[in-house]
Short mmCIF file of C-alpha atoms in Angstrom, two decimals:
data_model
loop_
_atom_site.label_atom_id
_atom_site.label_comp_id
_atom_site.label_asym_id
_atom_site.label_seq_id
_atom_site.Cartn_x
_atom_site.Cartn_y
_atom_site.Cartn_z
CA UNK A 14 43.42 59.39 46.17
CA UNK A 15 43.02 62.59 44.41
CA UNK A 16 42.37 66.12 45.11
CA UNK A 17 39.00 65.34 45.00
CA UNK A 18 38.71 62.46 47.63
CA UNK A 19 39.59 63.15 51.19
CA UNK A 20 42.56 61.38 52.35
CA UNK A 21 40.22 58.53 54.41
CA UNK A 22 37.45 58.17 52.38
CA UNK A 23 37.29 55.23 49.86
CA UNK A 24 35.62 55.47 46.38
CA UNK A 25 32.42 53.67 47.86
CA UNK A 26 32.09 56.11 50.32
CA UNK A 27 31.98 58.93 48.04
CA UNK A 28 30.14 57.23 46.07
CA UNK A 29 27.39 56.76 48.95
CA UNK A 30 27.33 60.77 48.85
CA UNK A 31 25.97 61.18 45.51
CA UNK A 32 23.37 58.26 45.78
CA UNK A 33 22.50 56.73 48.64
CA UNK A 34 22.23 53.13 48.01
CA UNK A 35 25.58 50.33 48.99
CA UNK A 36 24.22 47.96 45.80
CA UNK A 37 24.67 51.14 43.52
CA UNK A 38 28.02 52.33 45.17
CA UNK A 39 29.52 48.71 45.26
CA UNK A 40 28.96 47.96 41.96
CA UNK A 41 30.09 51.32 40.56
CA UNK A 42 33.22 50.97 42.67
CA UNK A 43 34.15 47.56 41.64
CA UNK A 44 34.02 48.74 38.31
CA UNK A 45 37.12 51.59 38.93
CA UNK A 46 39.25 52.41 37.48
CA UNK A 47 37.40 54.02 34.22
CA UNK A 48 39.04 54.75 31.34
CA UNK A 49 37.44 58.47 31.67
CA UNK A 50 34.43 60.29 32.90
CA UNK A 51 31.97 59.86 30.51
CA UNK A 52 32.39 56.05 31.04
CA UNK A 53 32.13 56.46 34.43
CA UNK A 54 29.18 58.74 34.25
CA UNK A 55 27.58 56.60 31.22
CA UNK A 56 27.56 53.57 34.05
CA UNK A 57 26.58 55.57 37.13
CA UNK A 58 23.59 56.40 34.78
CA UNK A 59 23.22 52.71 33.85
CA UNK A 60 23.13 51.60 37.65
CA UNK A 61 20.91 54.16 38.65
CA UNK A 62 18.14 52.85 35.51
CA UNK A 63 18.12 49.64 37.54
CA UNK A 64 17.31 51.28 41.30
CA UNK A 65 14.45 48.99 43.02
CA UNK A 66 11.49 50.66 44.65
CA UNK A 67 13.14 50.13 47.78
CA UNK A 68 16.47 51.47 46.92
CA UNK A 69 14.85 54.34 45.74
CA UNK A 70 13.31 54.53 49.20
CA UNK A 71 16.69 54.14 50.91
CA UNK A 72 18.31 56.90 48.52
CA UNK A 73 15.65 59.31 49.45
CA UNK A 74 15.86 59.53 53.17
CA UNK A 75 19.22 61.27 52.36
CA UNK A 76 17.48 64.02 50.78
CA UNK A 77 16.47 67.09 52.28
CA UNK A 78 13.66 69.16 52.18
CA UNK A 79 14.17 71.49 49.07
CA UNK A 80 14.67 75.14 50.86
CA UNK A 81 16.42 72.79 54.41
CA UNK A 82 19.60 72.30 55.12
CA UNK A 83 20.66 68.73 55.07
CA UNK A 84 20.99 67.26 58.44
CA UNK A 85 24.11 65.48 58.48
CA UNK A 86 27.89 66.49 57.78
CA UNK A 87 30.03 65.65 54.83
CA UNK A 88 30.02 65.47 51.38
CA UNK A 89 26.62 64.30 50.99
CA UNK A 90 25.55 67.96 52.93
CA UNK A 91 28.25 70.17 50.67
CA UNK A 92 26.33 68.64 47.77
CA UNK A 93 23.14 69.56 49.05
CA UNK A 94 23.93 73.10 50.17
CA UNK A 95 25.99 73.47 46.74
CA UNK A 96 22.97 72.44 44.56
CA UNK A 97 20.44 74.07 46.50
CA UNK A 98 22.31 77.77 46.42
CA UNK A 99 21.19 78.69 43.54
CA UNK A 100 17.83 78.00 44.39
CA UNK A 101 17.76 80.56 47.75
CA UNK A 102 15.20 83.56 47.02
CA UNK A 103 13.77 86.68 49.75
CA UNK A 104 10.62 86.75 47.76
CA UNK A 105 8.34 85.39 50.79
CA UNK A 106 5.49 84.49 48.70
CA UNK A 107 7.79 81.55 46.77
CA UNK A 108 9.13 80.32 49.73
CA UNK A 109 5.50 79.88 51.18
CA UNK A 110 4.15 78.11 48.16
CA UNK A 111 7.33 76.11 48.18
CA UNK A 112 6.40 75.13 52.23
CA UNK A 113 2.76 74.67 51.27
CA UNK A 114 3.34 72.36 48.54
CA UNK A 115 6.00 70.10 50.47
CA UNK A 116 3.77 70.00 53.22
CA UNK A 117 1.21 69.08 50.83
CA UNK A 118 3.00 66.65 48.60
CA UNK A 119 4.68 64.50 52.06
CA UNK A 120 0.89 64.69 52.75
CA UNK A 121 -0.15 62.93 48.98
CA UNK A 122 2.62 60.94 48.27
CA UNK A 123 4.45 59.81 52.04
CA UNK A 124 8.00 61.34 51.12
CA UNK A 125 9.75 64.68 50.17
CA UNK A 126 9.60 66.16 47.16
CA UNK A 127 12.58 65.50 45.46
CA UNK A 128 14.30 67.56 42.03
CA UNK A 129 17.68 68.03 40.89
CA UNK A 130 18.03 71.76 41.91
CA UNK A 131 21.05 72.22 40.27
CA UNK A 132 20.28 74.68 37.37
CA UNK A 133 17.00 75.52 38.40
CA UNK A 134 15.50 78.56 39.89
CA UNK A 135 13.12 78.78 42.86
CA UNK A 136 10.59 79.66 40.78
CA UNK A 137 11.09 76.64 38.20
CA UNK A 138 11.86 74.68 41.43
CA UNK A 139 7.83 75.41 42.66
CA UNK A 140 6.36 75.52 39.32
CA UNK A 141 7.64 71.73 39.29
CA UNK A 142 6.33 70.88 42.44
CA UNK A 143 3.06 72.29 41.97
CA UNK A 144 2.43 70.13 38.46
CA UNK A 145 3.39 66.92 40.31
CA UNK A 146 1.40 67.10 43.16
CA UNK A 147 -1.64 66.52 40.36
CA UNK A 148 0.08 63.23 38.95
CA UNK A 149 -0.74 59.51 39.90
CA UNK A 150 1.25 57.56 42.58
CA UNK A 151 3.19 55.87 39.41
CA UNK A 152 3.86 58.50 37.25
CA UNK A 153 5.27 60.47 40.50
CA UNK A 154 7.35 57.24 41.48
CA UNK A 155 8.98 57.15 38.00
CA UNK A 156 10.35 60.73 38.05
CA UNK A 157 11.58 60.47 41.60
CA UNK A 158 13.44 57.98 40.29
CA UNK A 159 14.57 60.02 37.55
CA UNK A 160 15.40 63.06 39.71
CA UNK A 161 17.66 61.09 41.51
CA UNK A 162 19.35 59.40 38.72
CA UNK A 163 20.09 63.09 37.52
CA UNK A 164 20.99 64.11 40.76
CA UNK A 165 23.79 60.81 40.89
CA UNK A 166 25.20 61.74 38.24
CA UNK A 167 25.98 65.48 38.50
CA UNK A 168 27.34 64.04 41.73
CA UNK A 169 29.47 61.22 40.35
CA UNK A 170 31.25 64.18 37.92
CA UNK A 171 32.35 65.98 41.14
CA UNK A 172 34.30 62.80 42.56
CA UNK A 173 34.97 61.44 39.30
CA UNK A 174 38.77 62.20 39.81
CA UNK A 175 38.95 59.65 42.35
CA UNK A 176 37.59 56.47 39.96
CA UNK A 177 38.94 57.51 37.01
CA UNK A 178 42.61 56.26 35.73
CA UNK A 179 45.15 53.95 34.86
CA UNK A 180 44.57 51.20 37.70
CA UNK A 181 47.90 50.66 39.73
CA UNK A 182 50.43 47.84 38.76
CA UNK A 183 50.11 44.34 40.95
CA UNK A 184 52.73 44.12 43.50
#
């Protein structure tokens, strides 16, 4: 345990909070401990390349609405709020064109719109959404899947503290 990892929650579970998938979490755990966090990072990234349509599926329904609250509790929602801060705007205009087009794109594509908001503006944040509500299905499947690769691993840094280390001596 570290001072990033409550006192009852294992690796896998905070793993679980920055991508939603057990297969991804329980192979990234079993790997632990990591000789530092750029090897853990360089195989989160790794394990998320190999997500399955259907994992991808899975990961998503953890994912918010960009510009809603997440509606569950725990690290997986602090994550959420945390990335999506930066994002918050009172220009009313943006945040209709950013309700608009998620309406529109759960309308085109059957699922939220999903970005890594970390780093990125409103503005950037609609500007994205509006270019790739003109792609195909398969082009749109392929950056979800990207977006929450990124996402993973920005997350994985956060709890990184907890997975990375000299494993403990054998009793």
């Amino acid at each position: 345990m570290t001072a990033r990892t409550a006192p009852d929650e294992t690796p896998r579970d905070a793993l679980l909070a920055c991508l939603a998938v057990p297969r991804w979490a329980d192979e990234l755990a079993a790997g632990a401990p990591y000789a530092s966090v750029d090897v853990l990072v360089e195989a989160a990234d790794r394990l998320a390349r190999t997500l399955s349509a259907d994992e991808v599926e899975t990961a998503l329904a953890d994912h918010p609405r960009i510009g809603q609250r997440h509606g569950g509790a725990g690290r997986s929602s602090a994550f959420s709020a945390s990335e999506q801060a930066a994002s918050l705007t009172t220009d009313e205009a943006l945040t209709e064109r950013l309700l608009a087009g998620n309406r529109t794109y759960e309308e085109r594509f059957g699922r939220v719109f999903l970005i890594r908001a970390a780093g990125r503006d409103r503005a950037a944040i609609v500007a994205q959404l509006e270019r790739r509500l003109a792609l195909d299905d398969a082009t749109e499947e392929r950056i979800v899947a990207e977006q929450l690769r990124e996402i993973a691993v920005l997350r994985v840094r956060g709890i990184a503290d907890g997975l990375v280390g000299e494993a403990e001596p054998e009793r």
